[in-house]
Coordinates of C-alpha atoms in Angstrom, one line a residue:
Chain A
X495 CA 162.5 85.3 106.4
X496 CA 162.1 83.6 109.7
X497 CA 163.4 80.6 110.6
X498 CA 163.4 78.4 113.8
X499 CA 166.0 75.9 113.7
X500 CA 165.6 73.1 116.4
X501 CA 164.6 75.4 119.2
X502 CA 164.6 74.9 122.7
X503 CA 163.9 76.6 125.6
X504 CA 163.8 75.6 129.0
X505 CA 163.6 78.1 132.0
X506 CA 165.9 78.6 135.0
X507 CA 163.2 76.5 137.2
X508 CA 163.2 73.9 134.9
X509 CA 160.0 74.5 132.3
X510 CA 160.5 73.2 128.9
X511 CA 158.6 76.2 127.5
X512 CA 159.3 75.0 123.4
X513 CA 161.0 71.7 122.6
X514 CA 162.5 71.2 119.4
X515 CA 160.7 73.6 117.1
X516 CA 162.1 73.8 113.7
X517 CA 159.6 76.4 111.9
X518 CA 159.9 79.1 108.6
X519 CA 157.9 82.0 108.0
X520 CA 158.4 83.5 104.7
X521 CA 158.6 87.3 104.0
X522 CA 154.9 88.8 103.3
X523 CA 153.1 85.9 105.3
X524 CA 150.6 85.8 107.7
X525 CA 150.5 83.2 110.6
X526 CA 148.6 82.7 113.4
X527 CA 150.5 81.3 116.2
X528 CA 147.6 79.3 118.6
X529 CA 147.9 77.2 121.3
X530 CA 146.6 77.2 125.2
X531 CA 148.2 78.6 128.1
X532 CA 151.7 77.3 128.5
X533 CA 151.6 75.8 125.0
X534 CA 154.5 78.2 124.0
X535 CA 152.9 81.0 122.5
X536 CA 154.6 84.1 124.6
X537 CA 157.8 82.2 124.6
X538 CA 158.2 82.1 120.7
X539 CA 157.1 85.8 120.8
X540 CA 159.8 86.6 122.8
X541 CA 162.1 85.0 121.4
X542 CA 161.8 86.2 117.9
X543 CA 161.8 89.8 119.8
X544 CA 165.4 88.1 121.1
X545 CA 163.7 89.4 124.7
X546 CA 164.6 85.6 125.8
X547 CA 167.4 83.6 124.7
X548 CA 167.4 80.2 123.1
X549 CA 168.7 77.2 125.4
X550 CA 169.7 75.2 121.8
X551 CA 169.0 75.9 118.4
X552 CA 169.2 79.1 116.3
X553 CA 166.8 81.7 115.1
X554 CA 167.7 82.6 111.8
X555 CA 165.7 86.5 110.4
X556 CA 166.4 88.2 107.3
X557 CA 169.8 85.6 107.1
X558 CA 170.8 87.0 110.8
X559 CA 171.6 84.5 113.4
X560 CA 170.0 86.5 116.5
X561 CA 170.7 83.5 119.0
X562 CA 174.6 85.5 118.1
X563 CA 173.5 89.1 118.5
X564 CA 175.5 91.1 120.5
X565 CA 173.5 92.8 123.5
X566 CA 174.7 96.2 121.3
X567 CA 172.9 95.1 118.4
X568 CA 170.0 93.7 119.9
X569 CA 168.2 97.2 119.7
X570 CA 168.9 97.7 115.4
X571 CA 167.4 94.3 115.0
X572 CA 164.1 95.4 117.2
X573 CA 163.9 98.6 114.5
X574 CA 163.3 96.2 112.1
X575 CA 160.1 94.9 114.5
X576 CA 157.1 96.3 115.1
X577 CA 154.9 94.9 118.6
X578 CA 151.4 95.1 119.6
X579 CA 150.4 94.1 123.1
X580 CA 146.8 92.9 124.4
X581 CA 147.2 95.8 127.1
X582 CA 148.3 98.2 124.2
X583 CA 151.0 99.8 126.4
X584 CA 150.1 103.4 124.9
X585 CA 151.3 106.3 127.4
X586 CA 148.1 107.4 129.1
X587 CA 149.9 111.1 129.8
X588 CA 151.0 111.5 125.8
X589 CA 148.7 112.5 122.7
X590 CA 147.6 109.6 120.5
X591 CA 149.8 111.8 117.7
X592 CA 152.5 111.8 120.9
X593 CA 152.4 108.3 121.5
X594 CA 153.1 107.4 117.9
X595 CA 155.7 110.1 117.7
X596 CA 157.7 108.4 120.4
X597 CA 158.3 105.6 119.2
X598 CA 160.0 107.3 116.5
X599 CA 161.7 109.5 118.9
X600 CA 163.1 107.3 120.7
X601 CA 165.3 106.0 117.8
X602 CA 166.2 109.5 116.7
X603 CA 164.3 110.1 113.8
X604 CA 165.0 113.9 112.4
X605 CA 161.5 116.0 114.1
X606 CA 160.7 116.6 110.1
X607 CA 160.3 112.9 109.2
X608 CA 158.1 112.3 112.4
X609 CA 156.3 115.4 111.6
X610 CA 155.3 113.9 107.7
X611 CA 155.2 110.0 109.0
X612 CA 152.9 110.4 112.1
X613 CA 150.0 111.8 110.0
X614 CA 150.2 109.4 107.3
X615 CA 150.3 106.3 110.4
X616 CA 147.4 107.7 111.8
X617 CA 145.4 107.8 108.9
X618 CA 146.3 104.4 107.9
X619 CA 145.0 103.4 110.5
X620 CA 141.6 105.9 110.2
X621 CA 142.5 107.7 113.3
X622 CA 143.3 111.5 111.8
X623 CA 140.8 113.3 113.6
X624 CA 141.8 111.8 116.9
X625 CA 145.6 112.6 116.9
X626 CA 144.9 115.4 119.8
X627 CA 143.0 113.1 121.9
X628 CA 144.8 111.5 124.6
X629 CA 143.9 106.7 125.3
X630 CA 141.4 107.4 128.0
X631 CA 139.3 109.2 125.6
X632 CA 139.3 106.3 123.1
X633 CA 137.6 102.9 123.0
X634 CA 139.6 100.0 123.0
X635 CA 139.5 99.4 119.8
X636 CA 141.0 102.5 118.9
X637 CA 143.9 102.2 121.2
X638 CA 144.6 99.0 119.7
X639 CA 144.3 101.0 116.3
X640 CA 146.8 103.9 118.1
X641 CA 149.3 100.8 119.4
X642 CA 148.9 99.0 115.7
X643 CA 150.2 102.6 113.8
X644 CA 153.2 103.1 116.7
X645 CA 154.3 99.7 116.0
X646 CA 154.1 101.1 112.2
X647 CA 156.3 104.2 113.1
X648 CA 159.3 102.7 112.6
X649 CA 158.5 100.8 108.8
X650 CA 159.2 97.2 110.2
X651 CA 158.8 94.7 108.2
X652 CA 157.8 92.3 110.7
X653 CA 154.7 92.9 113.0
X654 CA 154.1 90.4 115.9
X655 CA 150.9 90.7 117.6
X656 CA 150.3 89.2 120.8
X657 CA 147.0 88.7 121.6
X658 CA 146.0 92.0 120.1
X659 CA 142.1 91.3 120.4
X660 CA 142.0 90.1 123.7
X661 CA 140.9 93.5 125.5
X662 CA 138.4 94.2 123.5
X663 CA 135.4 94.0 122.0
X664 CA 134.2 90.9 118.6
X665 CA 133.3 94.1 116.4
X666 CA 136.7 96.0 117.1
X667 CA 138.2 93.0 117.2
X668 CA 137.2 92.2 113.5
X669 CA 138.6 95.7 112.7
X670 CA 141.6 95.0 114.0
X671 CA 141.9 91.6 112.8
X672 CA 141.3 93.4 109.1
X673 CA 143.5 96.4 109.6
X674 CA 146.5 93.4 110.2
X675 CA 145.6 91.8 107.0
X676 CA 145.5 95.4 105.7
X677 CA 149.5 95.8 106.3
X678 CA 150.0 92.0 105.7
X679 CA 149.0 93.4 102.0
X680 CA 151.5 96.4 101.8
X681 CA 154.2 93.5 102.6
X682 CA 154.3 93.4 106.1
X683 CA 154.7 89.7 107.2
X684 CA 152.7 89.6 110.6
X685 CA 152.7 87.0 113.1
X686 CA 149.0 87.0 115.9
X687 CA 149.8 85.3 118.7
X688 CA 146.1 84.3 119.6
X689 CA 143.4 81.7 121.4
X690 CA 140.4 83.4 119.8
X691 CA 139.3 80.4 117.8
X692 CA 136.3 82.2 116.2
X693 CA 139.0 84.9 114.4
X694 CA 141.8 81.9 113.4
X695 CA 138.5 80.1 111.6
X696 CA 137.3 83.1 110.2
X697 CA 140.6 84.7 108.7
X698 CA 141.9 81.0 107.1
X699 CA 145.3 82.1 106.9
X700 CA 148.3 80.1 108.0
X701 CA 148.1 78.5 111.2
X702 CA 150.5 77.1 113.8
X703 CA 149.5 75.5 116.5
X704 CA 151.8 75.0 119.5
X705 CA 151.1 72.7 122.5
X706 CA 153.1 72.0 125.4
X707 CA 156.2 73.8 123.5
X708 CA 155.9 71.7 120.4
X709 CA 154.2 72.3 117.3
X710 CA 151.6 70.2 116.9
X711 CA 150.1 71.4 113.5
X712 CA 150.9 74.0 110.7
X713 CA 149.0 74.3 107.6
X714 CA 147.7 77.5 105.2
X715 CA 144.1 78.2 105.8
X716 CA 144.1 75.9 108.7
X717 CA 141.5 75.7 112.1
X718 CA 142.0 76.3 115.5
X719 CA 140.8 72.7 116.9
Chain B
X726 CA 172.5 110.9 111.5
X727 CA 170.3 109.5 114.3
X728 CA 169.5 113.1 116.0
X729 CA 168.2 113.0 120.1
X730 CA 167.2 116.0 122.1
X731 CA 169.2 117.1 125.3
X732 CA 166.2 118.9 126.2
X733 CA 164.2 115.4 126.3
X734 CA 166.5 113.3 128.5
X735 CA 166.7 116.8 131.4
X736 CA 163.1 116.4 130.7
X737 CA 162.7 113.0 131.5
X738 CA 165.2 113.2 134.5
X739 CA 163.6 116.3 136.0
X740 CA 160.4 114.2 135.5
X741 CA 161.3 111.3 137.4
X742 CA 162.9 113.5 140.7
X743 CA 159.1 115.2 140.7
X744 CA 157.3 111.8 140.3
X745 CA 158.9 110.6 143.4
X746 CA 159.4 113.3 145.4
X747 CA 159.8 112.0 149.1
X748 CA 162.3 109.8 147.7
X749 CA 164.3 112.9 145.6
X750 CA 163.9 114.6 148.8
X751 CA 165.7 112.0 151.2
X752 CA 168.4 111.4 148.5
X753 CA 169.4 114.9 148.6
X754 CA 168.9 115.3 152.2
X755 CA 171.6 112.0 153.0
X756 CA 174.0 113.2 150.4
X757 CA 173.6 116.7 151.1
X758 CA 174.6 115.6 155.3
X759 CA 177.3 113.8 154.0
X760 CA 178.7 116.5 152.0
X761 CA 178.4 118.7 155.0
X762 CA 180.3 116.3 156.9
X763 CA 182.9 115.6 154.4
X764 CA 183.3 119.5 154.7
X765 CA 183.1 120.5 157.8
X766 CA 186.0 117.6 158.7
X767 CA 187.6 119.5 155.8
X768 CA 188.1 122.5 157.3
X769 CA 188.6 121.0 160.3
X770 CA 191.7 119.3 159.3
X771 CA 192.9 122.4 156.5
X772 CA 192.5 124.9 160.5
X773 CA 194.3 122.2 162.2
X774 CA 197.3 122.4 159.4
X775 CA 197.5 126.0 158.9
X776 CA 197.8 126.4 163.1
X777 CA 200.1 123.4 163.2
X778 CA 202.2 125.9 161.1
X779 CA 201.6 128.7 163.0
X780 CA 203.2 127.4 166.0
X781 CA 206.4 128.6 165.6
X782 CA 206.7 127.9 169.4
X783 CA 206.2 124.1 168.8
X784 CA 209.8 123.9 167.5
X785 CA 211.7 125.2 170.2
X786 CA 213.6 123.9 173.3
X787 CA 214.4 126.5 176.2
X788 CA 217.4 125.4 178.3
X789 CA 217.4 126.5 181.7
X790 CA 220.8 126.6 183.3
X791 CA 222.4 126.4 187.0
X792 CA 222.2 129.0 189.1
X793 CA 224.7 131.3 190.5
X794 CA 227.2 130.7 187.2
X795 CA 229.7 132.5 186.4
X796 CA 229.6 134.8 182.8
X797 CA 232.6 132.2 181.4
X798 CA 230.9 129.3 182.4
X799 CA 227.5 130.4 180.5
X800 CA 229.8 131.6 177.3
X801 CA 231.1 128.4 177.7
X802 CA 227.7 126.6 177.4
X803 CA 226.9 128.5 174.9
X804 CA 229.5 127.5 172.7
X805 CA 229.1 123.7 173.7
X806 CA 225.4 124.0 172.8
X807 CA 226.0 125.8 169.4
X808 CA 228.5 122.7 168.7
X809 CA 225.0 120.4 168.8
X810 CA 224.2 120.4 164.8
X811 CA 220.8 119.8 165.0
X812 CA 220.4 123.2 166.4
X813 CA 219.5 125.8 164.1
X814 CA 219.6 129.1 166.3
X815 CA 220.7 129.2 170.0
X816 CA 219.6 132.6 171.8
X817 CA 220.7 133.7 175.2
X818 CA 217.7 135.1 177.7
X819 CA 219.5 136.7 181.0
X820 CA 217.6 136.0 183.9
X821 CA 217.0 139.7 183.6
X822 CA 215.3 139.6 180.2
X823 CA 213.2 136.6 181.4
X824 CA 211.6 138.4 184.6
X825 CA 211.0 141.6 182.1
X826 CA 209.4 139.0 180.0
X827 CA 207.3 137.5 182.8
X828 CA 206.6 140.9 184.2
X829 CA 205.0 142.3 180.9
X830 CA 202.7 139.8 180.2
X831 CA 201.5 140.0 183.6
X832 CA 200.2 143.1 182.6
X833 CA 198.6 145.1 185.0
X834 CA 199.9 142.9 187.3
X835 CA 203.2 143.7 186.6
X836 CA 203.6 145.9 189.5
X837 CA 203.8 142.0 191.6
X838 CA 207.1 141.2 190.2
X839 CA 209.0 144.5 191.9
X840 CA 210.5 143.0 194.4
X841 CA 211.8 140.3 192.5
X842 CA 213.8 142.5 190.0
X843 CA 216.1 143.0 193.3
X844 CA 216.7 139.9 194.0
X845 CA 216.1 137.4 190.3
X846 CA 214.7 134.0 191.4
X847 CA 215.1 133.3 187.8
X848 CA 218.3 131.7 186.2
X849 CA 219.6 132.7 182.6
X850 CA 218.4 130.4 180.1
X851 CA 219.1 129.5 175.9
X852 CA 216.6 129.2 173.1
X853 CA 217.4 126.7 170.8
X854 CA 215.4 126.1 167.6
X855 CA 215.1 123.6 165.1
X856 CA 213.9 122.3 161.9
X857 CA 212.5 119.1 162.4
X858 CA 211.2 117.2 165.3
X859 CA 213.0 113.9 164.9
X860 CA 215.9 116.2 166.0
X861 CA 214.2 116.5 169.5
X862 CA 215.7 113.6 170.7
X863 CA 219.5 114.0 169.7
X864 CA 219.6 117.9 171.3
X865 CA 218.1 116.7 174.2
X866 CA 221.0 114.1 174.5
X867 CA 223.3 116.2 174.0
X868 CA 222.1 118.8 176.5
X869 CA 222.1 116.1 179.0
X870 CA 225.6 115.4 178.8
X871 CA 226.7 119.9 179.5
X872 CA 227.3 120.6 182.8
X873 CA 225.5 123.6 184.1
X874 CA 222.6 123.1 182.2
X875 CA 219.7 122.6 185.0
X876 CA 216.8 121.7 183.4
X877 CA 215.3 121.8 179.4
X878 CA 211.4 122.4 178.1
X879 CA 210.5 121.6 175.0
X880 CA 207.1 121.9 173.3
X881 CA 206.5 118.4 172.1
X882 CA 203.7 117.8 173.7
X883 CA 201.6 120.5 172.1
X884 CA 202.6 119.5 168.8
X885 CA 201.8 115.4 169.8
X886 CA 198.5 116.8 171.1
X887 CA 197.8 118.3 168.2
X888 CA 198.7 115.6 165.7
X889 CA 196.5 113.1 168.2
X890 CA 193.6 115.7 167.5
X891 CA 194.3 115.1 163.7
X892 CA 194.6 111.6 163.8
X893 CA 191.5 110.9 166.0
X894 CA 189.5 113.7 163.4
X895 CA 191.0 111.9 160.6
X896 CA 190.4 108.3 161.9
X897 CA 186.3 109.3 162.9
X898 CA 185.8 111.3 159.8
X899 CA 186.7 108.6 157.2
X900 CA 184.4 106.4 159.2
X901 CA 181.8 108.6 159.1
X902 CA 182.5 109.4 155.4
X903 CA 182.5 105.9 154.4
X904 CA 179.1 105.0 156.2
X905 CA 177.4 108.0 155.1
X906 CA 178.4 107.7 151.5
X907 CA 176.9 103.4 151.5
X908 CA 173.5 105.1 153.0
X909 CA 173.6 107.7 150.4
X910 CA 174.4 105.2 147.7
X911 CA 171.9 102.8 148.9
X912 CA 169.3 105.6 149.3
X913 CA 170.2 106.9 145.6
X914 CA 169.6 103.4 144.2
X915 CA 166.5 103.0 145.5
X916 CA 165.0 106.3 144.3
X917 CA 166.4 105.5 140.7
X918 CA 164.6 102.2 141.3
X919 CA 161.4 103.8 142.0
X920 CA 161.8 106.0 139.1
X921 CA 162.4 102.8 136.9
X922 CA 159.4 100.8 138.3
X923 CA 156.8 103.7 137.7
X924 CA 158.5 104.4 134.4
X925 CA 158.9 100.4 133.3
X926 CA 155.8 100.6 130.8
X927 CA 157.7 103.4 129.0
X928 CA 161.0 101.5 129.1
X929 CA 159.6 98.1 128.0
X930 CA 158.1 100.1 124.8
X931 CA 161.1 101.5 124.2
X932 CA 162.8 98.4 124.2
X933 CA 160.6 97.0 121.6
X934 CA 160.6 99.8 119.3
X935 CA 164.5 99.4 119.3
X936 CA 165.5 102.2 121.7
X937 CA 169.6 101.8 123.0
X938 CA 170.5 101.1 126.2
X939 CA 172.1 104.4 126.4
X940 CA 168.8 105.9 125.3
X941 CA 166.9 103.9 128.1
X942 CA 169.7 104.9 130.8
X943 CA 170.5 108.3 130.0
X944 CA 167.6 110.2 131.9
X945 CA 167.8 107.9 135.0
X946 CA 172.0 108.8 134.9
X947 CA 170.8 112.4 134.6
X948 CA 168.2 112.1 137.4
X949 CA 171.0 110.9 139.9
X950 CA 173.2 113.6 138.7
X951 CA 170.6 115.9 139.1
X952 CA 170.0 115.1 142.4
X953 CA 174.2 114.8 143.2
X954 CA 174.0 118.1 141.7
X955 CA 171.5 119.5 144.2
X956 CA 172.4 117.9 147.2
X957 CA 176.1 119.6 146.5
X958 CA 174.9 123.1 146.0
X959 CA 172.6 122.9 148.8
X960 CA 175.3 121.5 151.2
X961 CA 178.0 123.8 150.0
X962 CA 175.8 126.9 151.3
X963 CA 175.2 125.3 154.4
X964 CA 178.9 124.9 154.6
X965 CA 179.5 127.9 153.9
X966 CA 176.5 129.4 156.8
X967 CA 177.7 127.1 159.4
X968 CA 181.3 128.2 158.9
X969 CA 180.4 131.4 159.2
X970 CA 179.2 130.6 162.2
X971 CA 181.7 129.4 163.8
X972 CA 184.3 131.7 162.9
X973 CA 182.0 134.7 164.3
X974 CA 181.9 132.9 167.5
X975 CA 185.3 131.6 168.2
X976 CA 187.5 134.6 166.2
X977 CA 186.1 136.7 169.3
X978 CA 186.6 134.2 172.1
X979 CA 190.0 132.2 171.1
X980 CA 192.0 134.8 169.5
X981 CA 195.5 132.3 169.4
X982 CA 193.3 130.2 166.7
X983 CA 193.9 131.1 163.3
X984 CA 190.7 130.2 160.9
X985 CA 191.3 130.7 157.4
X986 CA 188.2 132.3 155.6
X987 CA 186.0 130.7 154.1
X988 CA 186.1 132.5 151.0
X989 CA 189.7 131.0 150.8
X990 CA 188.6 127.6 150.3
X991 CA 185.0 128.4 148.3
X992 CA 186.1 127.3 144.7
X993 CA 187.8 124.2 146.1
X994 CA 185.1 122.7 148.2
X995 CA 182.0 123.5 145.7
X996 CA 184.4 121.9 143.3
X997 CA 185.2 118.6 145.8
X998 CA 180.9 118.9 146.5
X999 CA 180.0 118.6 143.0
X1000 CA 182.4 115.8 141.6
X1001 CA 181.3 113.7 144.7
X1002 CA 177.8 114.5 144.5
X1003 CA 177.0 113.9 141.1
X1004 CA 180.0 111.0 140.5
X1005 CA 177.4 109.5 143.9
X1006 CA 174.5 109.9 142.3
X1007 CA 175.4 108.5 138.9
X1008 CA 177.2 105.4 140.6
X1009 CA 173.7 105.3 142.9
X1010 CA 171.9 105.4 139.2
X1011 CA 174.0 102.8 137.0
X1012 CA 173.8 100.4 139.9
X1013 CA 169.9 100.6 139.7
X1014 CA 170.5 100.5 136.1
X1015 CA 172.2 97.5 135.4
X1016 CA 169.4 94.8 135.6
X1017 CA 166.7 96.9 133.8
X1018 CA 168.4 97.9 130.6
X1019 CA 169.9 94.4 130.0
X1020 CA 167.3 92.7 128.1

């Protein structure tokens, strides 16, 4: 499904940030992409998002070139992606049900299908009762949960996580951790970019591990060492 | 069918002029002056025109002849000066008619100019018109060259005067146009980019969730319309007070002046206001624009 062909990417100023990363992801997997600062973790993120471009090599996902995509067609592709952030990125003035909605909103889904699809996102993600509440009145944990079912809204069938435990807590962060695997099982293939060693070890799923903008190991059921 | 709300991007534009209000505020107030400004040199220059036209005077030359001439000898100029084909009319004004003339718009002064209807001072004279003023110059050669023909006044200088005034009011006003509009531009862009920063959670979210730039831009476009919108409106009934104004004030004091009503012009300049205030503000906007939406 995903496929990194010989990628590079250096920086206006000069920063290799990845060097030659050739890389496949198959539909339905789950891969966690490790590394330490500046390793190259943000960098592949954005790149699969097509936020960056490549300096060489092509990205190839669901048999699209998108180092070729058009600025135009940029947004479809993203439709087909669904994003979590660390700092959740939820609108702190917008319902929980609102901030979901939006997403789907934004890409002018009829007010019936939002009205049906929200519900059902919230409760995958076990937050029905809280659709009225606005972020502030939720633990971090549940925002995450809230930021997890908006990058649902749209029925990607890629979800990239970056560093989607990292604000909160080891018990929410376990919930999380299981609600991804949760939509890795309805088909979803789902890439965590992380550095939480303790949740890589636990999970044993596919690891990558990226250092200074090469990958340095890749293996199913691997360790973060 | 991808269906979008009108009512969300007003929203969202309507939203962003309230978020930052001082800057909303300032944009309208520099656009709205140089709307003003843009109008007021309007009418200025439409008044000048319209009395420019009026002048019937301004195309005229009156020919003063010699004294003491006989009746044949002023027939005779007469015909020599109807000869000159750049002259349209030629009138005859005894020395008679001119000191009635002189003597009734003297008014109540007339009485002063008694004793000169026994003895004229005055010589008789011709009024020539003509059509255009590049013809000045030939009847005037011509004239030169009649015998008995004393002296000529023509009106030139009024009209040169006037088209001076124009020029000068043109030349300051496009000056004054073209600064005002770079400061409301740059003013513009700035609030936009204000309204972009405190919004650029939102937009980066609806980058990822596959919003178009279109989608992204639209209430930001709207925003500086909104505010191009406002700023026109608001300057066109200032335009239309300080007009007012002014023709309350000088219609009493300079009565030759001819000021055309402002209800005359209305529909045209809130027409003129509100293409150059919104096209402004969503020139301001797209400039603002163009770096955020491109990723």
């Amino acid at each position: 499904m995903i496929d990194f062909v010989h990628v590079v990417k250096t920086y206006p100023n000069g920063t290799v940030a990845l060097n030659d990363i050739t890389l496949h992801i198959d539909d339905g997997e789950f891969v966690f992409v490790v590394g330490a600062s500046g390793a190259g973790k943000t960098t592949l993120m954005k790149l699969i998002l097509r936020e960056e471009k490549v300096t060489s090599g092509k990205i190839i996902v669901d048999d699209v070139d998108i180092t070729k995509l058009s600025y135009f067609k940029v947004p479809h592709y993203r439709r087909n992606l669904g994003v979590v952030f660390q700092d959740f990125r939820l609108f702190p003035k917008k319902t929980i049900y609102e901030n979901v909605a939006f997403a789907m909103q934004v890409v002018g889904t009829p007010m019936k299908v939002i009205k049906r699809r929200v519900p059902a996102l919230l409760k995958t993600v076990n937050l029905s009762e809280k659709s009225k509440c606005f972020p502030n009145e939720l633990s971090g944990g549940e925002q995450q949960r809230v930021a997890l079912a908006r990058a649902l809204a749209n029925n990607p069938s890629l979800i990239i996580a970056d560093e989607p435990t990292g604000n909160i807590d080891p018990k929410m962060s376990l919930e999380i951790m299981n609600l991804l695997l949760k939509i890795n099982k309805l088909g979803k293939t789902v890439i965590v970019v992380t550095h939480e060693k303790n949740l890589v070890d636990y999970y044993k799923q596919r690891v990558v591990i990226l250092d200074h903008g090469t990958i340095i190991d890749d293996r199913v059921g691997g360790m973060y060492e | 069918m991808r269906r979008y709300r009108v009512s969300y991007f007003i929203g969202q534009a309507l939203q962003g002029i309230w978020r930052n209000g001082v800057m909303s505020f300032a944009s309208i107030a520099v656009l709205m002056s140089c709307l003003v400004v843009l109008g007021a040199f309007t009418l200025l220059v439409v008044n000048i025109n319209t009395n420019l036209e009026n002048l019937d005077e301004a195309n005229k030359i009156i020919v003063f002849l010699d004294y003491n001439l006989t009746e044949e000898q002023i027939v005779d100029i007469e015909r020599q000066i109807k000869k000159i084909k750049e002259a349209e009319t030629v009138k005859r004004i005894t020395a008679d008619e001119a000191l009635r003339s002189l003597a009734k718009r003297a008014g109540e002064n007339a009485l002063l100019y008694d004793d000169y209807f026994k003895d004229n001072p005055l010589s008789d004279s011709f009024e020539i018109t003509y059509d255009d003023v590049k013809d000045l110059t030939t009847i005037e050669f011509e004239l030169q060259s009649i015998e008995g023909v004393r002296k000529y006044r023509d009106q030139r200088y009024i009209v040169n005067l006037i088209s001076d005034i124009k020029s000068g009011v043109l030349f300051v006003f496009l000056w004054f146009l073209v600064m005002l509009f770079i400061v409301s531009v740059f003013i513009i862009i700035n609030t936009i980019k204000l309204s972009v920063y405190s919004r650029k959670n939102e937009i980066s979210i609806m980058r990822y969730v596959g919003a178009t730039g279109w989608f992204i831009s639209l209430p930001f476009i709207l925003e500086g319309a909104i505010i191009g919108l406002f700023a026109s409106i608001i300057a066109y009934f200032v335009e239309e007070y300080l007009y007012k104004s002014l023709v309350g004030s000088l219609g009493i004091s300079i009565e030759i002046i001819t000021l055309i009503p402002f209800s005359e012009l209305a529909g045209g300049i809130l027409a003129v206001f509100i293409i150059i205030g919104v096209t402004t503000g969503i020139m301001g906007s797209s400039i603002s624009l163009s770096k955020y939406t491109k990723k």
